[in-house]
Structures are given as structure tokens and as C-alpha cells.
Amino acid sequence: MPTSAFDALADRFARIPEGAGASAWTDFDEDVREVLRWSRSVPPVHTWFPGTPGRRPTAAETAVALCGPDGRTREAALSFASGSPGLLPLVVVRCADWAGPVRERARSVLRAELPGLPHGAFGDLLAVALLIAGRLRGDAARTLLTGALREGPESRVAALLGHGDRGIRRLAHRIGVERGLLSPARLAEIAATDPDAVVQDLCASAVLATVRDAADGALLDPLLRSRQGRVRAAGVTGLRRAGRAAGAEPFLYDRSALVRACARWVLRQAGTEPLPLYRAVCAAGAGAGAGTAAGMPDDAPLGLAECGDRAVDVPALWTLTGHERPRVRASAVAGLRRLDAVRVDPLVPLLDDGSARVVREAVTALLPWADRIPADALLRRATAGPAPHVRKGALRLLAETGGAAFREAARVLADDPDPKLRALARRATGA
């Protein structure tokens, strides 16, 4: 192989930044092998390291040799990888090598280097191991590094809890829970604030496992305040064990269906049937003055529909479609759909509602009966509606039945001032 090609590959290795993502190393490995595989002549093993005999190759030269197509060369290069932290990501890659002697040598080198490895460097290696774990023979490095994390210092686990790689963060939290390194209060805070749903579930479940009685009830407060429905649901479920079942009542009206279902379960376990509570709230909201109605929970109508009776509760929901607050109107429409109580004529006026949320719910409810709405009325809304959400809703209903009215609406809306609606219309026409 011409020296210039070797030098170019070595230079590429030198330009891989510290802390580079795992894919930088697997890409380098594949690219080196591609270049060397198609070279016109592959030199003998003893000439792969440029320079005078006996000279220790540089890290860049060793990196190229670690990735070459000749197994004997890769195995020989591993002898020079010990004590070179910058080469260890490629050693992890070689742990999945197709040549048995190379794999065993790489795993031996990695095993020897792990004890004194800084936490940041350990995380970088773990990222590579997780990336290649799906390969044939790729699980060995992950097993080795995961074992080191389970048995290593607590500070290493703590350092990886905030790692930028999602897989590493999940693994670190899982091991932290297994080893009991995170206090229940810390777990509750992580569950309430972490953006990753897997970490949320892991930590929330760990918190619930520690709740035994009312003395532990304060641990649930961060969960109950979380913005994530899954986490709030876990907190609501824990209220029963903490002896705070009555505290589930406000969550009957949560915006999350999962939270509402958990609240109903907790109350029933404590002997309180939630349906009368829903009915009382919705009746008050439907029949009270504006000031009282303003205090009605937004999602109470949908909660009523989730556990109510079609013959009894539909009239209240129809009344609430005229509520002064848009979220309540939208919730009432969703409740009617859930109880299979949609009627076309009373819902059509909501296609002109000033709230995009209400129009979306009305459109969703009316889609199965789109052919029963006069096409000319929908066409007027689609082409001359006062707000983009009104025009978009009419276009969706026209698209359900197709025909000349739909094509005309899409043609007009292809030049609509609203960019999202314009794009939607153009996609509908294939433009």
C-alpha cells in the first residue's frame, strides 16, 4: 500500500476529536478496511508499521493497523494498544472481530485497562460497546463493561447518570437502582424531571417499591407534580399504599387518560365510586352561571365518558359542547365520540369554532360521517374560512370523501397564506 494512503488514514485518526461519538470509531474502522481491502498490494505483516525495525509505532499508525483486513496485523497491533487510552475505542470494536485470536486478545487488553480508566473515558468505551452489541459476537464488550460498571466504584455510576448517550444514561440509572445507589428522594426527582420515558419509568417504579405507608407518602409529591403523564400516573397509584387514596380525586380530571384511569382505580380500591363525582362536576358546569362554570375541570367531560353510561350521561355532554371554555367544549366532543353518541347536525357548527382544539375534536368525531355533510358547505369553509384551523378541518373532511369539491379546495388552498395549510393542500394534490 502506498505510504501516502497510510498517512492519510493515520491523519484521519488524529483528527477524531476527544469525546467523539461511538459512530466515529465504527465509521473509521469500516473506512480503513475499505481502503486497505481494495489496495493493489497488501504488504507483509512486518511492514505495516512504517519506520525502522524496532521502532514503536505511533498511535495513529496503530489505529490504522487495528482496522486493517489482515487478522494477523490486527492481532499484532493490539500489543501496542495497551496504555494508549485513545486507542481503546478501537479495541472495543475488535472485541467483536471475526477472527477468534483477535477477539480474545482485544478482550484481554480491554479487561486489563478498565480498572484505572477515568469515568469519562469509560463512558466513551461503553457507548461504542452498546453500538456494536447488535453485531455477531458484539455482546462480549458490552457484557465486560456492564460488569465493570456494576462492580466498580459508585462514583463511576454517578458520573454516567448525566452522560450524553441515551443508552448509557439508561444503563447507569438501571445499575444505580440495582445497587441502591440512589436515594428514594433522588429517584423521585429524577422520575419527575428526566426527559427520557425509560428513565422515568425505571425511577418511578423504584420509588413505588419503597413506599410502605403514610410515612413515605411525601416521596410521591414530586411524581404527582411531574409534567409527564406516565410519572403522575405512577404517583397516583402510590397514593393507595401511602394511605392517601382521597388525594387521587383531583386527578380524576387530569389531562392524561392514563392518570385519570389510575385515579379511578385508587378511589375504587378505597371504596369511592368515581362516576357520581364526575356527574356532579359536569352537572354543575353545565347548569351553573359563568363564574361557577369557570371553575370546572377542563377534562371532566371526557372522564365522565370514560366510565359513564350512554343512556344517562350523553345529555350533559351535549350541553357542555357549548361551554364557555374551549378545552371543556373539546373534552365534551371527545366524550361524545367515546360513548358513540355523535350526531352530525349538532356538531357541524363546531367546525367554525374559534378554538383549533375544538375544531380538531369535531373533525375527528365527524370523519366517519363526512359524506353526510353538504360538500358545498365544507368547500366554503375550506376556501373562505376565517381561520387556518377552520380551513384545515374542512379540507380533512373533504379529503375523506374526495370528489370535485375536495379537488377544488386543495387547488385553492395550495396558495393559502398559512404555510402549514398550503403544504398540506399541495401534498393532497401531489404537487
Short mmCIF file of C-alpha atoms in Angstrom, two decimals:
data_model
loop_
_atom_site.label_atom_id
_atom_site.label_comp_id
_atom_site.label_asym_id
_atom_site.label_seq_id
_atom_site.Cartn_x
_atom_site.Cartn_y
_atom_site.Cartn_z
CA MET A 1 0.00 0.00 0.00
CA PRO A 2 1.41 3.41 -0.86
CA THR A 3 2.69 5.28 2.20
CA SER A 4 0.58 8.29 1.25
CA ALA A 5 -2.62 6.25 1.69
CA PHE A 6 -1.45 5.00 5.08
CA ASP A 7 -0.57 8.55 6.09
CA ALA A 8 -3.98 9.82 5.00
CA LEU A 9 -5.73 7.24 7.17
CA ALA A 10 -3.44 7.98 10.10
CA ASP A 11 -4.19 11.68 9.72
CA ARG A 12 -7.90 10.97 9.80
CA PHE A 13 -7.47 9.13 13.10
CA ALA A 14 -5.54 12.06 14.53
CA ARG A 15 -8.45 14.37 13.65
CA ILE A 16 -11.07 12.35 15.56
CA PRO A 17 -11.89 14.71 18.44
CA GLU A 18 -11.74 13.71 22.09
CA GLY A 19 -15.14 12.53 23.26
CA ALA A 20 -16.28 11.73 19.71
CA GLY A 21 -19.46 9.71 19.45
CA ALA A 22 -19.37 5.94 19.14
CA SER A 23 -20.18 6.04 15.44
CA ALA A 24 -16.96 7.97 14.73
CA TRP A 25 -14.97 4.89 15.72
CA THR A 26 -17.07 2.32 13.89
CA ASP A 27 -17.04 4.54 10.79
CA PHE A 28 -13.26 4.84 10.98
CA ASP A 29 -12.92 1.07 11.32
CA GLU A 30 -15.08 0.43 8.26
CA ASP A 31 -13.43 3.12 6.14
CA VAL A 32 -9.91 1.88 6.85
CA ARG A 33 -10.84 -1.65 5.97
CA GLU A 34 -12.49 -0.44 2.75
CA VAL A 35 -9.37 1.44 1.66
CA LEU A 36 -6.97 -1.36 2.51
CA ARG A 37 -9.11 -4.15 1.09
CA TRP A 38 -9.07 -2.68 -2.39
CA SER A 39 -5.42 -1.63 -2.46
CA ARG A 40 -3.46 -3.26 -5.27
CA SER A 41 -0.91 -4.83 -2.98
CA VAL A 42 -1.16 -5.61 0.71
CA PRO A 43 2.30 -5.55 2.30
CA PRO A 44 3.57 -8.29 4.61
CA VAL A 45 2.66 -8.04 8.28
CA HIS A 46 6.09 -6.80 9.35
CA THR A 47 5.88 -3.79 7.02
CA TRP A 48 2.52 -2.46 8.17
CA PHE A 49 4.14 -0.09 10.64
CA PRO A 50 6.26 2.43 8.72
CA GLY A 51 9.68 3.28 10.05
CA THR A 52 12.79 1.48 11.18
CA PRO A 53 12.62 -2.02 12.68
CA GLY A 54 12.09 -1.97 16.44
CA ARG A 55 10.51 1.48 16.50
CA ARG A 56 7.25 1.62 18.44
CA PRO A 57 4.50 2.74 16.03
CA THR A 58 2.60 5.91 16.74
CA ALA A 59 -0.98 5.79 17.99
CA ALA A 60 -2.23 6.80 14.53
CA GLU A 61 -0.24 4.05 12.82
CA THR A 62 -1.51 1.52 15.35
CA ALA A 63 -5.09 2.69 14.82
CA VAL A 64 -4.88 2.03 11.11
CA ALA A 65 -3.35 -1.39 11.69
CA LEU A 66 -6.09 -2.25 14.21
CA CYS A 67 -8.69 -1.83 11.48
CA GLY A 68 -6.93 -3.48 8.54
CA PRO A 69 -8.18 -6.53 6.64
CA ASP A 70 -5.37 -8.85 7.80
CA GLY A 71 -6.17 -10.63 11.07
CA ARG A 72 -2.52 -11.21 11.98
CA THR A 73 -1.88 -7.50 11.66
CA ARG A 74 -4.85 -6.58 13.82
CA GLU A 75 -3.72 -9.02 16.49
CA ALA A 76 -0.17 -7.66 16.38
CA ALA A 77 -1.43 -4.08 16.63
CA LEU A 78 -3.28 -4.91 19.85
CA SER A 79 0.11 -5.32 21.51
CA PHE A 80 0.67 -1.60 21.06
CA ALA A 81 -2.82 -0.56 22.21
CA SER A 82 -2.18 -1.20 25.92
CA GLY A 83 -1.55 2.00 27.80
CA SER A 84 -2.99 4.14 24.98
CA PRO A 85 -6.46 5.40 26.06
CA GLY A 86 -7.05 6.97 22.64
CA LEU A 87 -6.94 3.55 21.01
CA LEU A 88 -9.30 1.78 23.41
CA PRO A 89 -12.47 2.57 21.42
CA LEU A 90 -10.98 0.60 18.56
CA VAL A 91 -10.03 -2.18 20.98
CA VAL A 92 -13.72 -2.36 21.90
CA VAL A 93 -14.56 -2.71 18.21
CA ARG A 94 -12.01 -5.51 17.89
CA CYS A 95 -13.76 -7.37 20.73
CA ALA A 96 -16.34 -8.29 18.07
CA ASP A 97 -13.72 -9.22 15.47
CA TRP A 98 -14.48 -12.11 13.14
CA ALA A 99 -11.07 -13.66 13.89
CA GLY A 100 -11.05 -15.57 17.18
CA PRO A 101 -7.45 -14.77 18.24
CA VAL A 102 -8.07 -11.07 17.62
CA ARG A 103 -11.27 -11.12 19.68
CA GLU A 104 -9.63 -12.85 22.62
CA ARG A 105 -6.60 -10.56 22.56
CA ALA A 106 -8.80 -7.45 22.37
CA ARG A 107 -10.94 -8.58 25.30
CA SER A 108 -7.82 -9.29 27.34
CA VAL A 109 -6.43 -5.82 26.61
CA LEU A 110 -9.74 -4.16 27.45
CA ARG A 111 -10.09 -6.12 30.69
CA ALA A 112 -6.64 -5.05 31.82
CA GLU A 113 -7.23 -1.37 31.02
CA LEU A 114 -10.61 -0.91 32.73
CA PRO A 115 -9.66 -0.61 36.42
CA GLY A 116 -7.74 2.67 36.15
CA LEU A 117 -9.81 4.23 33.39
CA PRO A 118 -11.22 7.75 34.03
CA HIS A 119 -15.01 7.89 34.21
CA GLY A 120 -15.36 9.94 31.03
CA ALA A 121 -13.19 7.55 29.02
CA PHE A 122 -15.13 4.61 30.45
CA GLY A 123 -18.35 6.18 29.20
CA ASP A 124 -16.89 6.63 25.72
CA LEU A 125 -15.96 2.94 25.58
CA LEU A 126 -19.35 1.90 26.86
CA ALA A 127 -21.01 3.93 24.09
CA VAL A 128 -19.02 2.01 21.48
CA ALA A 129 -19.85 -1.30 23.17
CA LEU A 130 -23.55 -0.52 23.15
CA LEU A 131 -23.39 0.45 19.48
CA ILE A 132 -21.74 -2.79 18.37
CA ALA A 133 -23.70 -5.03 20.75
CA GLY A 134 -26.14 -5.97 18.00
CA ARG A 135 -23.39 -7.38 15.80
CA LEU A 136 -22.49 -11.03 15.63
CA ARG A 137 -20.12 -11.61 18.60
CA GLY A 138 -20.71 -7.98 19.57
CA ASP A 139 -22.15 -8.57 23.03
CA ALA A 140 -18.88 -9.50 24.74
CA ALA A 141 -17.64 -5.93 25.12
CA ARG A 142 -21.00 -4.77 26.48
CA THR A 143 -21.04 -7.62 28.99
CA LEU A 144 -17.49 -6.81 30.09
CA LEU A 145 -18.11 -3.08 30.50
CA THR A 146 -21.52 -3.51 32.11
CA GLY A 147 -19.98 -5.92 34.62
CA ALA A 148 -17.27 -3.38 35.40
CA LEU A 149 -19.92 -0.73 35.96
CA ARG A 150 -21.88 -3.00 38.30
CA GLU A 151 -18.83 -3.89 40.32
CA GLY A 152 -16.88 -0.64 40.03
CA PRO A 153 -16.86 2.47 42.21
CA GLU A 154 -20.10 4.30 42.93
CA SER A 155 -18.58 7.47 41.51
CA ARG A 156 -18.41 5.87 38.07
CA VAL A 157 -22.13 5.16 38.05
CA ALA A 158 -22.87 8.66 39.32
CA ALA A 159 -20.73 10.19 36.58
CA LEU A 160 -22.63 8.35 33.87
CA LEU A 161 -26.13 9.33 35.05
CA GLY A 162 -25.85 12.53 33.04
CA HIS A 163 -23.99 11.11 30.03
CA GLY A 164 -24.99 12.43 26.63
CA ASP A 165 -25.61 8.95 25.21
CA ARG A 166 -29.18 7.84 25.97
CA GLY A 167 -28.28 4.15 26.19
CA ILE A 168 -25.55 4.86 28.73
CA ARG A 169 -27.82 7.01 30.84
CA ARG A 170 -30.46 4.29 30.91
CA LEU A 171 -27.90 1.66 31.86
CA ALA A 172 -26.38 3.85 34.57
CA HIS A 173 -29.77 4.52 36.13
CA ARG A 174 -30.69 0.83 35.97
CA ILE A 175 -27.47 -0.17 37.70
CA GLY A 176 -27.82 2.68 40.17
CA VAL A 177 -31.23 1.34 41.15
CA GLU A 178 -29.99 -2.25 41.31
CA ARG A 179 -27.09 -1.27 43.56
CA GLY A 180 -29.20 1.00 45.74
CA LEU A 181 -27.01 3.99 44.98
CA LEU A 182 -29.87 6.46 44.57
CA SER A 183 -32.00 7.55 47.50
CA PRO A 184 -35.79 7.38 47.14
CA ALA A 185 -35.94 11.19 47.17
CA ARG A 186 -33.36 11.39 44.38
CA LEU A 187 -35.22 8.75 42.39
CA ALA A 188 -38.45 10.69 42.73
CA GLU A 189 -36.80 13.88 41.49
CA ILE A 190 -35.22 12.10 38.52
CA ALA A 191 -38.53 10.44 37.60
CA ALA A 192 -40.30 13.79 37.73
CA THR A 193 -37.79 15.76 35.68
CA ASP A 194 -35.86 13.43 33.37
CA PRO A 195 -36.85 13.75 29.69
CA ASP A 196 -36.37 10.04 28.90
CA ALA A 197 -39.50 7.91 29.35
CA VAL A 198 -37.45 4.79 30.10
CA VAL A 199 -35.59 6.53 32.92
CA GLN A 200 -38.86 8.00 34.18
CA ASP A 201 -40.49 4.57 34.40
CA LEU A 202 -37.43 2.97 35.97
CA CYS A 203 -37.10 5.56 38.71
CA ALA A 204 -40.83 5.93 39.34
CA SER A 205 -41.15 2.16 39.78
CA ALA A 206 -38.22 2.20 42.18
CA VAL A 207 -39.90 4.95 44.22
CA LEU A 208 -43.16 3.00 44.42
CA ALA A 209 -41.24 -0.04 45.64
CA THR A 210 -40.04 1.98 48.65
CA VAL A 211 -43.46 3.34 49.65
CA ARG A 212 -44.77 1.26 52.51
CA ASP A 213 -47.11 3.55 54.47
CA ALA A 214 -48.10 7.14 55.12
CA ALA A 215 -44.62 7.96 56.39
CA ASP A 216 -43.31 7.51 52.84
CA GLY A 217 -46.11 9.49 51.22
CA ALA A 218 -44.01 12.63 50.73
CA LEU A 219 -41.92 10.72 48.18
CA LEU A 220 -44.91 10.76 45.85
CA ASP A 221 -45.22 14.55 45.73
CA PRO A 222 -42.56 15.11 43.01
CA LEU A 223 -44.22 12.40 40.92
CA LEU A 224 -47.64 13.98 41.31
CA ARG A 225 -46.25 17.36 40.21
CA SER A 226 -44.49 15.99 37.14
CA ARG A 227 -45.39 17.27 33.68
CA GLN A 228 -45.22 13.69 32.37
CA GLY A 229 -48.46 11.76 32.49
CA ARG A 230 -46.75 8.41 32.99
CA VAL A 231 -44.97 9.73 36.07
CA ARG A 232 -48.10 11.33 37.52
CA ALA A 233 -49.91 8.03 36.97
CA ALA A 234 -47.24 6.22 39.00
CA GLY A 235 -47.59 8.78 41.76
CA VAL A 236 -51.37 8.44 41.82
CA THR A 237 -51.09 4.65 42.01
CA GLY A 238 -48.80 5.01 45.02
CA LEU A 239 -51.35 7.08 46.91
CA ARG A 240 -53.25 3.94 47.90
CA ARG A 241 -50.24 2.32 49.55
CA ALA A 242 -49.37 5.60 51.26
CA GLY A 243 -52.84 5.81 52.79
CA ARG A 244 -53.69 8.92 50.78
CA ALA A 245 -56.34 7.50 48.46
CA ALA A 246 -58.54 10.58 48.83
CA GLY A 247 -55.74 12.57 47.23
CA ALA A 248 -56.48 10.83 43.94
CA GLU A 249 -59.75 12.70 43.43
CA PRO A 250 -58.25 15.81 41.75
CA PHE A 251 -56.53 13.52 39.27
CA LEU A 252 -59.89 12.27 38.00
CA TYR A 253 -59.77 15.36 35.81
CA ASP A 254 -56.14 15.12 34.71
CA ARG A 255 -55.32 15.82 31.07
CA SER A 256 -53.80 12.32 30.76
CA ALA A 257 -56.16 9.39 30.20
CA LEU A 258 -53.71 7.10 31.99
CA VAL A 259 -53.69 9.32 35.08
CA ARG A 260 -57.48 9.51 35.11
CA ALA A 261 -57.73 5.72 34.91
CA CYS A 262 -55.26 5.30 37.79
CA ALA A 263 -57.18 7.83 39.89
CA ARG A 264 -60.43 5.93 39.33
CA TRP A 265 -58.74 2.67 40.35
CA VAL A 266 -57.30 4.15 43.54
CA LEU A 267 -60.64 5.63 44.58
CA ARG A 268 -62.50 2.40 43.89
CA GLN A 269 -59.97 0.46 45.95
CA ALA A 270 -60.73 2.85 48.79
CA GLY A 271 -64.48 2.37 48.38
CA THR A 272 -65.30 5.56 46.47
CA GLU A 273 -67.07 5.26 43.13
CA PRO A 274 -65.81 7.99 40.78
CA LEU A 275 -68.82 8.15 38.46
CA PRO A 276 -71.02 10.20 40.84
CA LEU A 277 -68.13 12.64 41.27
CA TYR A 278 -67.84 13.11 37.51
CA ARG A 279 -71.59 13.54 37.17
CA ALA A 280 -71.75 16.14 39.91
CA VAL A 281 -68.93 18.20 38.44
CA CYS A 282 -70.31 18.05 34.90
CA ALA A 283 -73.84 18.87 36.04
CA ALA A 284 -72.54 21.89 37.92
CA GLY A 285 -70.55 23.01 34.91
CA ALA A 286 -73.48 22.58 32.56
CA GLY A 287 -76.08 24.29 34.70
CA ALA A 288 -74.23 26.91 36.75
CA GLY A 289 -73.54 30.54 35.97
CA ALA A 290 -70.40 31.70 34.21
CA GLY A 291 -68.44 32.27 37.40
CA THR A 292 -69.09 28.80 38.75
CA ALA A 293 -68.63 27.14 35.38
CA ALA A 294 -65.23 28.74 35.05
CA GLY A 295 -64.01 26.54 37.93
CA MET A 296 -64.96 23.32 36.19
CA PRO A 297 -62.02 20.97 35.38
CA ASP A 298 -61.31 21.00 31.66
CA ASP A 299 -61.21 17.24 31.17
CA ALA A 300 -64.14 16.31 33.38
CA PRO A 301 -66.45 15.61 30.40
CA LEU A 302 -64.05 13.09 28.89
CA GLY A 303 -63.51 11.48 32.28
CA LEU A 304 -67.28 11.14 32.61
CA ALA A 305 -67.47 9.44 29.23
CA GLU A 306 -64.68 7.02 30.15
CA CYS A 307 -66.71 5.49 32.96
CA GLY A 308 -70.24 6.78 32.32
CA ASP A 309 -73.41 5.40 30.80
CA ARG A 310 -74.51 6.36 27.31
CA ALA A 311 -78.20 6.48 28.20
CA VAL A 312 -77.64 8.69 31.24
CA ASP A 313 -74.66 10.93 30.57
CA VAL A 314 -74.91 11.97 26.93
CA PRO A 315 -77.29 14.93 27.57
CA ALA A 316 -74.79 16.57 29.93
CA LEU A 317 -72.02 16.17 27.37
CA TRP A 318 -74.12 17.77 24.65
CA THR A 319 -74.78 20.72 26.95
CA LEU A 320 -71.06 21.08 27.65
CA THR A 321 -70.26 21.40 23.94
CA GLY A 322 -71.50 24.96 24.41
CA HIS A 323 -69.33 25.68 27.47
CA GLU A 324 -67.51 29.00 27.59
CA ARG A 325 -64.07 27.40 27.80
CA PRO A 326 -62.63 25.76 24.65
CA ARG A 327 -60.93 22.87 26.47
CA VAL A 328 -64.22 21.89 28.08
CA ARG A 329 -66.01 22.03 24.72
CA ALA A 330 -63.29 19.88 23.14
CA SER A 331 -63.44 17.41 26.03
CA ALA A 332 -67.21 17.14 25.67
CA VAL A 333 -66.93 16.37 21.96
CA ALA A 334 -64.28 13.73 22.67
CA GLY A 335 -66.58 12.26 25.30
CA LEU A 336 -69.47 12.02 22.86
CA ARG A 337 -67.23 10.20 20.42
CA ARG A 338 -66.12 7.78 23.10
CA LEU A 339 -69.73 6.98 24.02
CA ASP A 340 -70.61 6.57 20.34
CA ALA A 341 -73.14 9.37 20.68
CA VAL A 342 -72.06 11.61 17.79
CA ARG A 343 -74.84 13.33 15.86
CA VAL A 344 -73.85 15.16 12.73
CA ASP A 345 -76.14 18.19 12.65
CA PRO A 346 -75.43 19.47 16.18
CA LEU A 347 -71.65 19.07 15.71
CA VAL A 348 -71.30 20.79 12.33
CA PRO A 349 -71.46 24.32 13.84
CA LEU A 350 -68.38 23.48 15.91
CA LEU A 351 -66.38 23.31 12.67
CA ASP A 352 -66.45 27.12 12.85
CA ASP A 353 -65.31 27.29 16.48
CA GLY A 354 -62.67 29.85 17.31
CA SER A 355 -60.57 27.19 19.05
CA ALA A 356 -58.37 24.93 16.95
CA ARG A 357 -58.64 22.26 19.67
CA VAL A 358 -62.43 22.19 19.41
CA VAL A 359 -62.35 22.05 15.61
CA ARG A 360 -59.88 19.15 15.68
CA GLU A 361 -62.11 17.17 18.01
CA ALA A 362 -65.20 17.96 15.92
CA VAL A 363 -63.45 16.90 12.71
CA THR A 364 -62.27 13.64 14.31
CA ALA A 365 -65.79 12.91 15.50
CA LEU A 366 -67.35 13.72 12.12
CA LEU A 367 -64.88 11.89 9.85
CA PRO A 368 -66.92 8.64 9.76
CA TRP A 369 -69.93 10.66 8.61
CA ALA A 370 -68.15 13.10 6.31
CA ASP A 371 -70.37 12.10 3.39
CA ARG A 372 -73.42 13.34 5.31
CA ILE A 373 -72.13 16.91 5.47
CA PRO A 374 -73.02 19.02 2.41
CA ALA A 375 -69.91 19.32 0.24
CA ASP A 376 -70.65 22.91 -0.72
CA ALA A 377 -70.74 23.94 2.96
CA LEU A 378 -67.37 22.30 3.56
CA LEU A 379 -65.97 23.87 0.41
CA ARG A 380 -66.98 27.32 1.65
CA ARG A 381 -65.26 26.69 4.96
CA ALA A 382 -62.16 25.34 3.25
CA THR A 383 -61.75 28.24 0.83
CA ALA A 384 -63.19 31.16 2.78
CA GLY A 385 -62.98 30.11 6.43
CA PRO A 386 -61.82 32.94 8.71
CA ALA A 387 -59.04 30.95 10.41
CA PRO A 388 -56.48 28.39 9.17
CA HIS A 389 -57.74 25.73 11.59
CA VAL A 390 -61.26 26.07 10.15
CA ARG A 391 -59.99 25.73 6.58
CA LYS A 392 -57.79 22.77 7.53
CA GLY A 393 -60.65 20.97 9.27
CA ALA A 394 -62.92 21.37 6.26
CA LEU A 395 -60.17 20.11 3.94
CA ARG A 396 -59.72 16.97 6.09
CA LEU A 397 -63.43 16.21 5.87
CA LEU A 398 -63.49 16.81 2.12
CA ALA A 399 -60.48 14.55 1.70
CA GLU A 400 -62.40 11.75 3.40
CA THR A 401 -64.92 11.63 0.55
CA GLY A 402 -62.83 13.06 -2.31
CA GLY A 403 -64.62 14.31 -5.40
CA ALA A 404 -64.72 17.64 -7.18
CA ALA A 405 -65.22 19.71 -4.02
CA PHE A 406 -62.08 18.26 -2.47
CA ARG A 407 -60.02 18.90 -5.60
CA GLU A 408 -61.25 22.48 -5.78
CA ALA A 409 -60.48 23.10 -2.11
CA ALA A 410 -56.99 21.67 -2.47
CA ARG A 411 -56.38 23.80 -5.55
CA VAL A 412 -57.40 26.99 -3.76
CA LEU A 413 -55.54 26.17 -0.54
CA ALA A 414 -52.35 25.39 -2.45
CA ASP A 415 -51.83 29.18 -2.36
CA ASP A 416 -53.15 29.71 1.18
CA PRO A 417 -51.33 32.32 3.31
CA ASP A 418 -50.81 29.76 6.08
CA PRO A 419 -47.66 27.75 5.24
CA LYS A 420 -48.72 24.56 7.00
CA LEU A 421 -52.11 24.53 5.31
CA ARG A 422 -50.51 25.37 1.99
CA ALA A 423 -48.13 22.42 2.32
CA LEU A 424 -50.99 20.11 3.33
CA ALA A 425 -53.02 21.11 0.28
CA ARG A 426 -50.10 20.65 -2.06
CA ARG A 427 -49.42 17.17 -0.69
CA ALA A 428 -53.08 16.34 -1.18
CA THR A 429 -52.85 17.30 -4.83
CA GLY A 430 -49.48 15.62 -5.34
CA ALA A 431 -47.86 18.96 -6.18
#
